[in-house]
Coordinates of C-alpha atoms in Angstrom, one line a residue:
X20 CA 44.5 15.7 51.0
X21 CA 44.4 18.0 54.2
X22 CA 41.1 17.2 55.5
X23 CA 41.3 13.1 54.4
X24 CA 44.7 13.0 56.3
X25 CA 43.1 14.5 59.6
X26 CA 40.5 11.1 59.3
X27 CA 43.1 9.4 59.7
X28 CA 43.7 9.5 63.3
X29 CA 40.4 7.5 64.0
X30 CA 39.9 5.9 60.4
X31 CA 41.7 3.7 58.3
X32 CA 42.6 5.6 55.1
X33 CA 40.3 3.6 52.1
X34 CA 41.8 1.6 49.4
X35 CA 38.9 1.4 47.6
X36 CA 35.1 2.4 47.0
X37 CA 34.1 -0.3 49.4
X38 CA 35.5 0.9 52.3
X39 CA 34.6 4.7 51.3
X40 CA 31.2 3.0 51.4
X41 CA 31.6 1.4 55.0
X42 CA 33.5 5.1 56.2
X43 CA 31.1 7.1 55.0
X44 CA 27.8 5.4 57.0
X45 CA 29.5 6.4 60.0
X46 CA 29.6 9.8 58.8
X47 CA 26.0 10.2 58.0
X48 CA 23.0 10.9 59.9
X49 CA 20.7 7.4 59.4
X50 CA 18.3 9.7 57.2
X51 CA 21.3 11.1 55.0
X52 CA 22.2 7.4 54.5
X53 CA 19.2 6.1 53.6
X54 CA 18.4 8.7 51.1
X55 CA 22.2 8.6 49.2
X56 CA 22.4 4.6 49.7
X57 CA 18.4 3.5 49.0
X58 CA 16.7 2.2 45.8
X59 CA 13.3 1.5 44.9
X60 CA 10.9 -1.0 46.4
X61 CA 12.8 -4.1 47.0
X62 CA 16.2 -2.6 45.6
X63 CA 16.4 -5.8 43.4
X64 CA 17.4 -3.0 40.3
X65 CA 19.9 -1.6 43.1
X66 CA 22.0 -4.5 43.5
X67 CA 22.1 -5.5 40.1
X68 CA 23.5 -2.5 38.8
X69 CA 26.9 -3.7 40.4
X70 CA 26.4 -7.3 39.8
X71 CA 25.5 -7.0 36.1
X72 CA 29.5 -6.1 35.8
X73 CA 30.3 -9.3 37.4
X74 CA 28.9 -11.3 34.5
X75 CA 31.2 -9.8 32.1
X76 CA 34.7 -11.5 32.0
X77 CA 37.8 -9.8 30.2
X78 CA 39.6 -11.6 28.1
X79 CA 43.3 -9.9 28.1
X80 CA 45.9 -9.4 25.0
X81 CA 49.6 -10.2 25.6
X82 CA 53.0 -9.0 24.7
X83 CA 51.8 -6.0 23.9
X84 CA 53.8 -2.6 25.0
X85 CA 51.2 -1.1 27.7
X86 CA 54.8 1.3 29.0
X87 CA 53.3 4.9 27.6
X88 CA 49.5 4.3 28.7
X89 CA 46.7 7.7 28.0
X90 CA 43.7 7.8 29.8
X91 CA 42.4 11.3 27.8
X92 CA 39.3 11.9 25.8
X93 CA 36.8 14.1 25.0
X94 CA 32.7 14.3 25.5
X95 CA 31.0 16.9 23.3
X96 CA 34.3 17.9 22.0
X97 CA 35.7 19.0 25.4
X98 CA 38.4 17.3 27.2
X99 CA 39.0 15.0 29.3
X100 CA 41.4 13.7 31.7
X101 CA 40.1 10.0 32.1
X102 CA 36.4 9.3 30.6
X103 CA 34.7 9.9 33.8
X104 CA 32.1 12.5 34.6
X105 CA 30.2 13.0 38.0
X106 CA 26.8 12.0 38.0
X107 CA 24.0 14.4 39.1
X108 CA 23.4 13.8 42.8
X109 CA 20.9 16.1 45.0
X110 CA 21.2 17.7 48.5
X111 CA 25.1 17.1 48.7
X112 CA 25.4 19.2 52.0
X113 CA 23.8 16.5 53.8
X114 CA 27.0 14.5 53.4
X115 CA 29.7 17.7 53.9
X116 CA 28.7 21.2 54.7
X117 CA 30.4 22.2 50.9
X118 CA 28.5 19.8 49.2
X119 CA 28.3 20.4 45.6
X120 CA 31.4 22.8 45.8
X121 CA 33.5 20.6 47.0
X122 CA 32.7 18.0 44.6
X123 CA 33.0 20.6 42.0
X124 CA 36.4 21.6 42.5
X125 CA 37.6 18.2 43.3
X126 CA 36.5 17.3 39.9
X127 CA 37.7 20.2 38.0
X128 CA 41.3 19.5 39.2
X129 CA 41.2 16.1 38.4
X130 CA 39.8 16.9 34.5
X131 CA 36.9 14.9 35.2
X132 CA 33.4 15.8 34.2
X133 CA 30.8 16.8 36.2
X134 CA 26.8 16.9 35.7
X135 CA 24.9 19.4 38.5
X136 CA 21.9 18.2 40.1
X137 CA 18.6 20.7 39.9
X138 CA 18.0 19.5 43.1
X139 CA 21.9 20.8 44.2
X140 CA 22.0 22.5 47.6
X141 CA 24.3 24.9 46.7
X142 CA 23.1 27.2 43.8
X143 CA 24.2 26.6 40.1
X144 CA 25.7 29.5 39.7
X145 CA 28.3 29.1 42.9
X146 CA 28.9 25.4 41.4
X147 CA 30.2 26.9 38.1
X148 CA 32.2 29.4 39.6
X149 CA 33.8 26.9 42.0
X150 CA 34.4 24.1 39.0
X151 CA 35.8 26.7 36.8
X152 CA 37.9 28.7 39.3
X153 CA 40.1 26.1 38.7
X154 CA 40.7 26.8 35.0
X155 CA 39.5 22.8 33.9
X156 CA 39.0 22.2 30.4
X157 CA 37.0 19.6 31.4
X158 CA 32.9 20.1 30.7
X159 CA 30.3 20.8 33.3
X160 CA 27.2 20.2 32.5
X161 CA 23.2 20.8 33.9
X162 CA 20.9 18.2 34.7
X163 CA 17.2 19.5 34.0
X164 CA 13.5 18.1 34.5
X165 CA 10.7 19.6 33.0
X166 CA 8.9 21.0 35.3
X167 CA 5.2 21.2 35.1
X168 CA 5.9 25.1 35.2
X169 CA 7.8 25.7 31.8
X170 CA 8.7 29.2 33.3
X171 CA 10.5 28.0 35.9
X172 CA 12.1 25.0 33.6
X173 CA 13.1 28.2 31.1
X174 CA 14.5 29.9 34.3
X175 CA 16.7 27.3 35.0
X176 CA 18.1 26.9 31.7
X177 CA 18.9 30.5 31.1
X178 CA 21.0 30.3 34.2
X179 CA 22.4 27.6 33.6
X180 CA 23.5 28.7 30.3
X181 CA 24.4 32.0 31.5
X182 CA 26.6 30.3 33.6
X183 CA 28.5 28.8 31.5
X184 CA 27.4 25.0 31.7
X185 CA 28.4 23.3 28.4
X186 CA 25.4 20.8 28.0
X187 CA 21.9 20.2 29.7
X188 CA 21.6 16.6 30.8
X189 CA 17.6 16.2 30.8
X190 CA 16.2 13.0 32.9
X191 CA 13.6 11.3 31.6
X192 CA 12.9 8.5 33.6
X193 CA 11.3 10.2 36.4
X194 CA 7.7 11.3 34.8
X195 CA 6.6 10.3 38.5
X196 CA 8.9 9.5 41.8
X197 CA 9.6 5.9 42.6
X198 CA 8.8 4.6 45.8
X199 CA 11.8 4.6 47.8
X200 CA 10.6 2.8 50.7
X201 CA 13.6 4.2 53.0
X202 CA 12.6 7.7 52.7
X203 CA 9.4 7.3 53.4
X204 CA 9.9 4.9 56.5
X205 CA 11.9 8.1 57.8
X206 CA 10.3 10.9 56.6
X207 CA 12.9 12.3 54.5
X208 CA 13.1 16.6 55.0
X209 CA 16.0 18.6 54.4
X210 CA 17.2 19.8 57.7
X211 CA 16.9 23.3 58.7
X212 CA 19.6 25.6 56.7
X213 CA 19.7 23.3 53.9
X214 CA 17.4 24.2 50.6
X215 CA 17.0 23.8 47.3
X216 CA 19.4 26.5 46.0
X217 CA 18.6 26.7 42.6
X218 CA 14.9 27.4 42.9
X219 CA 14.2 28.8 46.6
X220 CA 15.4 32.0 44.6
X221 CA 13.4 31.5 42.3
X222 CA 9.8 31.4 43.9
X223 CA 10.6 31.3 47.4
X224 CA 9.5 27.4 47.5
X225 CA 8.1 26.3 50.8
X226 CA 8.2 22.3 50.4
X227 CA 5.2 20.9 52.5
X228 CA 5.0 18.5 54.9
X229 CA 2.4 16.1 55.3
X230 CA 2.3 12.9 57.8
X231 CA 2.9 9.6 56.5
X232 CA 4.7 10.9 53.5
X233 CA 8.2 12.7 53.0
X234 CA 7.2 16.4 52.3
X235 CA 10.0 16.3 49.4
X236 CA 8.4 13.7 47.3
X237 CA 5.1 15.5 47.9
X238 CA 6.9 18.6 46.2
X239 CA 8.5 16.2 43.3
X240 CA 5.2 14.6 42.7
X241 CA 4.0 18.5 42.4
X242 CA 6.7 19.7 40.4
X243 CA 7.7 16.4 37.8
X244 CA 5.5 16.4 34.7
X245 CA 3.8 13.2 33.9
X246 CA 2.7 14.6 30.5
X247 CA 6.2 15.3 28.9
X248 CA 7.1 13.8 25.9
X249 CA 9.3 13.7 22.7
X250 CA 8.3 16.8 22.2
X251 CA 9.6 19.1 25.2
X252 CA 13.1 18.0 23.4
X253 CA 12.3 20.3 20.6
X254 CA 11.2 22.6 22.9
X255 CA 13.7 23.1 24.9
X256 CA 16.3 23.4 21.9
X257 CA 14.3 26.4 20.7
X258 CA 14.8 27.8 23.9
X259 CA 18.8 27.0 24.3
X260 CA 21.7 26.8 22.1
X261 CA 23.2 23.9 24.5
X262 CA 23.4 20.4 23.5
X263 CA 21.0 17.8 25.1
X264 CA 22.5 14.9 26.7
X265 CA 19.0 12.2 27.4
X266 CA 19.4 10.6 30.3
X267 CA 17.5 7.5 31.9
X268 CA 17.7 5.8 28.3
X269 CA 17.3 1.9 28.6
X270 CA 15.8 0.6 24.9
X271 CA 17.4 0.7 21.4
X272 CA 14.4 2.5 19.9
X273 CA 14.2 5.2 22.6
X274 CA 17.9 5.9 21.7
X275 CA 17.5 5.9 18.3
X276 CA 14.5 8.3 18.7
X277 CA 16.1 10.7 21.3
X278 CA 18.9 11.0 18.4
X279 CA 16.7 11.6 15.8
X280 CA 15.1 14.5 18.6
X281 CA 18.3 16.0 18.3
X282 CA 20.4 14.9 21.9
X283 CA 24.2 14.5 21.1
X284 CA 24.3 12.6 23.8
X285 CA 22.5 9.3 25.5
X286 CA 23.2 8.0 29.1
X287 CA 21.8 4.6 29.7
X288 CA 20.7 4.7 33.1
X289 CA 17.9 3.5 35.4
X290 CA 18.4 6.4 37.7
X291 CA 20.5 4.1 40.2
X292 CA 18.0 1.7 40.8
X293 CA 16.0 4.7 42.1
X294 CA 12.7 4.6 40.0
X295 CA 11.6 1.5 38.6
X296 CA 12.6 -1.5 41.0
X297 CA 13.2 -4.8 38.7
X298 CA 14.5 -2.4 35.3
X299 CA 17.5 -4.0 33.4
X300 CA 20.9 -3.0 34.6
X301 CA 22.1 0.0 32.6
X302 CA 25.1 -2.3 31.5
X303 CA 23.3 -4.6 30.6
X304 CA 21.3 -2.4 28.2
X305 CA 24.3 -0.6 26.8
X306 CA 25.3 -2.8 23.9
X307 CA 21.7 -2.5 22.1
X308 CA 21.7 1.3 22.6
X309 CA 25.5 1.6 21.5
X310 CA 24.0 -0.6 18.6
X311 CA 20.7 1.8 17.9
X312 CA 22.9 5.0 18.0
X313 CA 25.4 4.1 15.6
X314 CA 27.9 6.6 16.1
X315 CA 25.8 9.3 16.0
X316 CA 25.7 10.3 19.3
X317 CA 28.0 9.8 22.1
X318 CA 27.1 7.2 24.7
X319 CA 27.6 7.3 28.4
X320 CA 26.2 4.9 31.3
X321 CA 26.1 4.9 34.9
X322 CA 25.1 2.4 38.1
X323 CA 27.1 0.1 39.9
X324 CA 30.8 1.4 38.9
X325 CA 33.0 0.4 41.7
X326 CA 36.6 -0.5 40.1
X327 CA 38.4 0.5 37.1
X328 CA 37.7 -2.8 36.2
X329 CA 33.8 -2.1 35.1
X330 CA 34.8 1.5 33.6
X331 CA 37.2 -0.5 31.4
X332 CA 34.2 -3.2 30.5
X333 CA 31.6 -0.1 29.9
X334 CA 34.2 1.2 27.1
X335 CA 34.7 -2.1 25.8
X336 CA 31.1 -2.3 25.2
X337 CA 30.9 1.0 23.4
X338 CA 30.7 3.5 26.2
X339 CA 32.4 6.7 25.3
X340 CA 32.3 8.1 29.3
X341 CA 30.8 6.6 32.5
X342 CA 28.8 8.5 35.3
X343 CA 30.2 7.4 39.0
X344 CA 27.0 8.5 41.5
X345 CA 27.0 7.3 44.7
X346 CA 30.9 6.7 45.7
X347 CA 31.4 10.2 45.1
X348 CA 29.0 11.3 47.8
X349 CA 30.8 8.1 50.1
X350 CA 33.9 10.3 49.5
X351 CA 32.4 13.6 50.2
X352 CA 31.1 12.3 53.4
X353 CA 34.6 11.3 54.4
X354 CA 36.9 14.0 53.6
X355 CA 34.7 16.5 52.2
X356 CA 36.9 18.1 48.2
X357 CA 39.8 15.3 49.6
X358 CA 37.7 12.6 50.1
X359 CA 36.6 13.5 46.4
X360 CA 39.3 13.7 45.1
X361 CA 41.1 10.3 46.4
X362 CA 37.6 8.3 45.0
X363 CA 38.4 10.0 41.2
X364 CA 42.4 9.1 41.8
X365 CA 41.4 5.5 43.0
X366 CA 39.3 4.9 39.6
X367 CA 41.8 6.5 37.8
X368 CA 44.6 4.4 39.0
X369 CA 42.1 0.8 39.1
X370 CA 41.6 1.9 35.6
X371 CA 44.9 2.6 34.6
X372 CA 46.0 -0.5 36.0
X373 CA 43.4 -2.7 34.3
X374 CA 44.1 -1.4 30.9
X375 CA 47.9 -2.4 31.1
X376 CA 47.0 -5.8 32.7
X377 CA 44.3 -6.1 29.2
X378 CA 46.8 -4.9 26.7
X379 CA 45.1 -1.5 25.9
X380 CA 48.3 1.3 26.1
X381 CA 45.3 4.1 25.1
X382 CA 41.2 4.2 25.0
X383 CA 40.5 3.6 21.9
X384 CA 42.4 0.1 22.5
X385 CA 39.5 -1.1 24.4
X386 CA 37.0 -2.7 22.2
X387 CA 34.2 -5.6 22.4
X388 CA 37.0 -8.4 21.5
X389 CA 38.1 -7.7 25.2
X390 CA 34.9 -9.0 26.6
X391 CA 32.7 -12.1 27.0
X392 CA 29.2 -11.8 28.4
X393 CA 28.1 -14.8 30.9
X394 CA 24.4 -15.3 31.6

């Protein structure tokens, strides 16, 4: 916790995600905060990602022995340490000049999971190195789109399989960009010796600029493919031997028809209120998936996990893992791998804590009588 410690002579150590939150704006340039912290339109989606978990109250067992308590678990048959994975982030050096490395290697020592943006700004290749340099057991895993250029798409999944990633995590909520108002107001742009590692090497990739617009989303807009469909699934598993985990999955029948495509996994999402402003909150669409799935695929969600406290609810509602975005890069931005680090070892202990105060000595304690949904 070298580098967190040395924060601490002008900053008060955090206790929680919150106050990561409040550290970290003070880190960031306004544009890096805007672009981590923003949602779409009105960022009505945004909020209620977090406030969704405040509708759903635990109901506790007693006298029960909660003394020997196991966080473990396992996601596509690998292990880990406490069901959390990292959620695919871009453009992590604009909150620490390691970015994605040092979130990789904070993860990895903690057993947690982690899922690799495409939009990463350090390379996919360097990321796996630095997550499994570590010797974790613990799964790392690719996040794709399908590009409108299926030869660069297939580039990246070679790599990434080459590399040793355990699963591609394929978004599909994002046929288009949402309007994140934010960005635009400030002209979002990479700033000079920043890139997009993983495919500046591919096609030496000049994003554009153009006034009035953020020369990024004028390259997403370029790049995303409006046209993909149910199909490109099958595609892509004639192409790759890895395991598809959908994400951006808010509907029953979508889940039900991803798994029938063949994804082992489904993470109900809406992209962290990113794309489409006024979307359900993805816990509030997890039972009816969990339902539609059916034990045949593993189900993850992500948006709005601040406490132990709402990992604990996800579970109880069928979750198997959750994704944790945004406090992650709060962490990065204040103590770079530390700062990492300490936001895992806060949820881990909030979580660990909430269990023995519900009764629930091990996972698979935590089921749906724990819970009551308020409306």
């Amino acid at each position: 916790m070298e580098e967190l410690t040395s924060l601490e002579n002008h900053l008060t150590k955090p206790l929680n995600l919150f106050e990561y939150e409040k550290q970290a704006k003070k880190c960031l340039s306004q544009m890096a905060w805007d672009y981590y912290a923003s949602g779409a339109w009105d960022e009505i989606t945004l909020r209620d990602n977090h406030a969704a978990f405040g509708r759903i109250k635990l109901r506790p067992r007693v006298l029960v022995d909660v003394s020997d308590r196991h966080l473990t678990t396992k996601i596509l048959g690998h292990p880990l340490q406490m069901p959390l994975l990292i959620a695919p982030m871009a453009f992590q050096c604009l909150a620490h000049p390691e970015g994605e490395l040092a979130t990789a290697k904070a993860a990895s020592a903690a057993g947690a999971g982690m899922v690799l943006s495409t939009m990463s700004t350090q390379s996919l290749e360097e990321v796996a190195r630095a997550y499994h340099s570590l010797t974790s057991t613990a799964p790392v895993w690719f996040q794709l789109y399908i590009h409108r250029d299926r030869g660069l798409t297939r580039a990246l999944v070679e790599r990434a399989y080459a590399s040793g990633y355990q699963a591609l995590c394929v978004t599909v909520d994002a046929p288009v960009l949402g309007r994140r108002e934010r960005d635009t107001r400030n002209q979002f742009a990479l700033p000079p010796g920043l890139q997009l590692a993983n495919l500046a090497t591919l096609s030496g990739l000049n994003i554009p600029h153009q006034q009035g617009e953020s020369g990024l989303f004028t390259y997403f807009a370029q790049q995303l493919d409006p046209a993909v469909t149910w199909g490109d699934l099958e595609w892509l598993q004639s192409i790759c031997p890895l395991p598809l985990a959908i994400k951006g999955i808010l509907r029953g029948d979508d889940a039900a028809r991803a798994v029938a495509c063949g994804a082992k996994a489904i993470i109900v999402s809406n992209h962290g209120g990113r794309q489409l402003d006024g979307a359900i909150a993805s816990v509030d669409a997890l039972a009816e998936v969990v339902a539609a799935v059916d034990g045949r695929a593993e189900v993850i969600v992500d948006g709005g996990i601040r406490r132990g406290t709402n990992i604990l609810k996800a579970l109880a509602l069928g979750a198997k893992a959750v994704l944790v975005g945004r406090p992650v890069l709060w962490g990065l931005a204040v103590g770079g791998e530390a700062g990492v680090a300490h936001v895992i070892e806060i949820l881990r202990d909030e979580l660990d804590l909430a269990m023995a105060l519900s009764g629930c000595a091990k996972l698979e304690d935590i089921d749906s009588s724990l819970i009551v949904v308020s409306r």
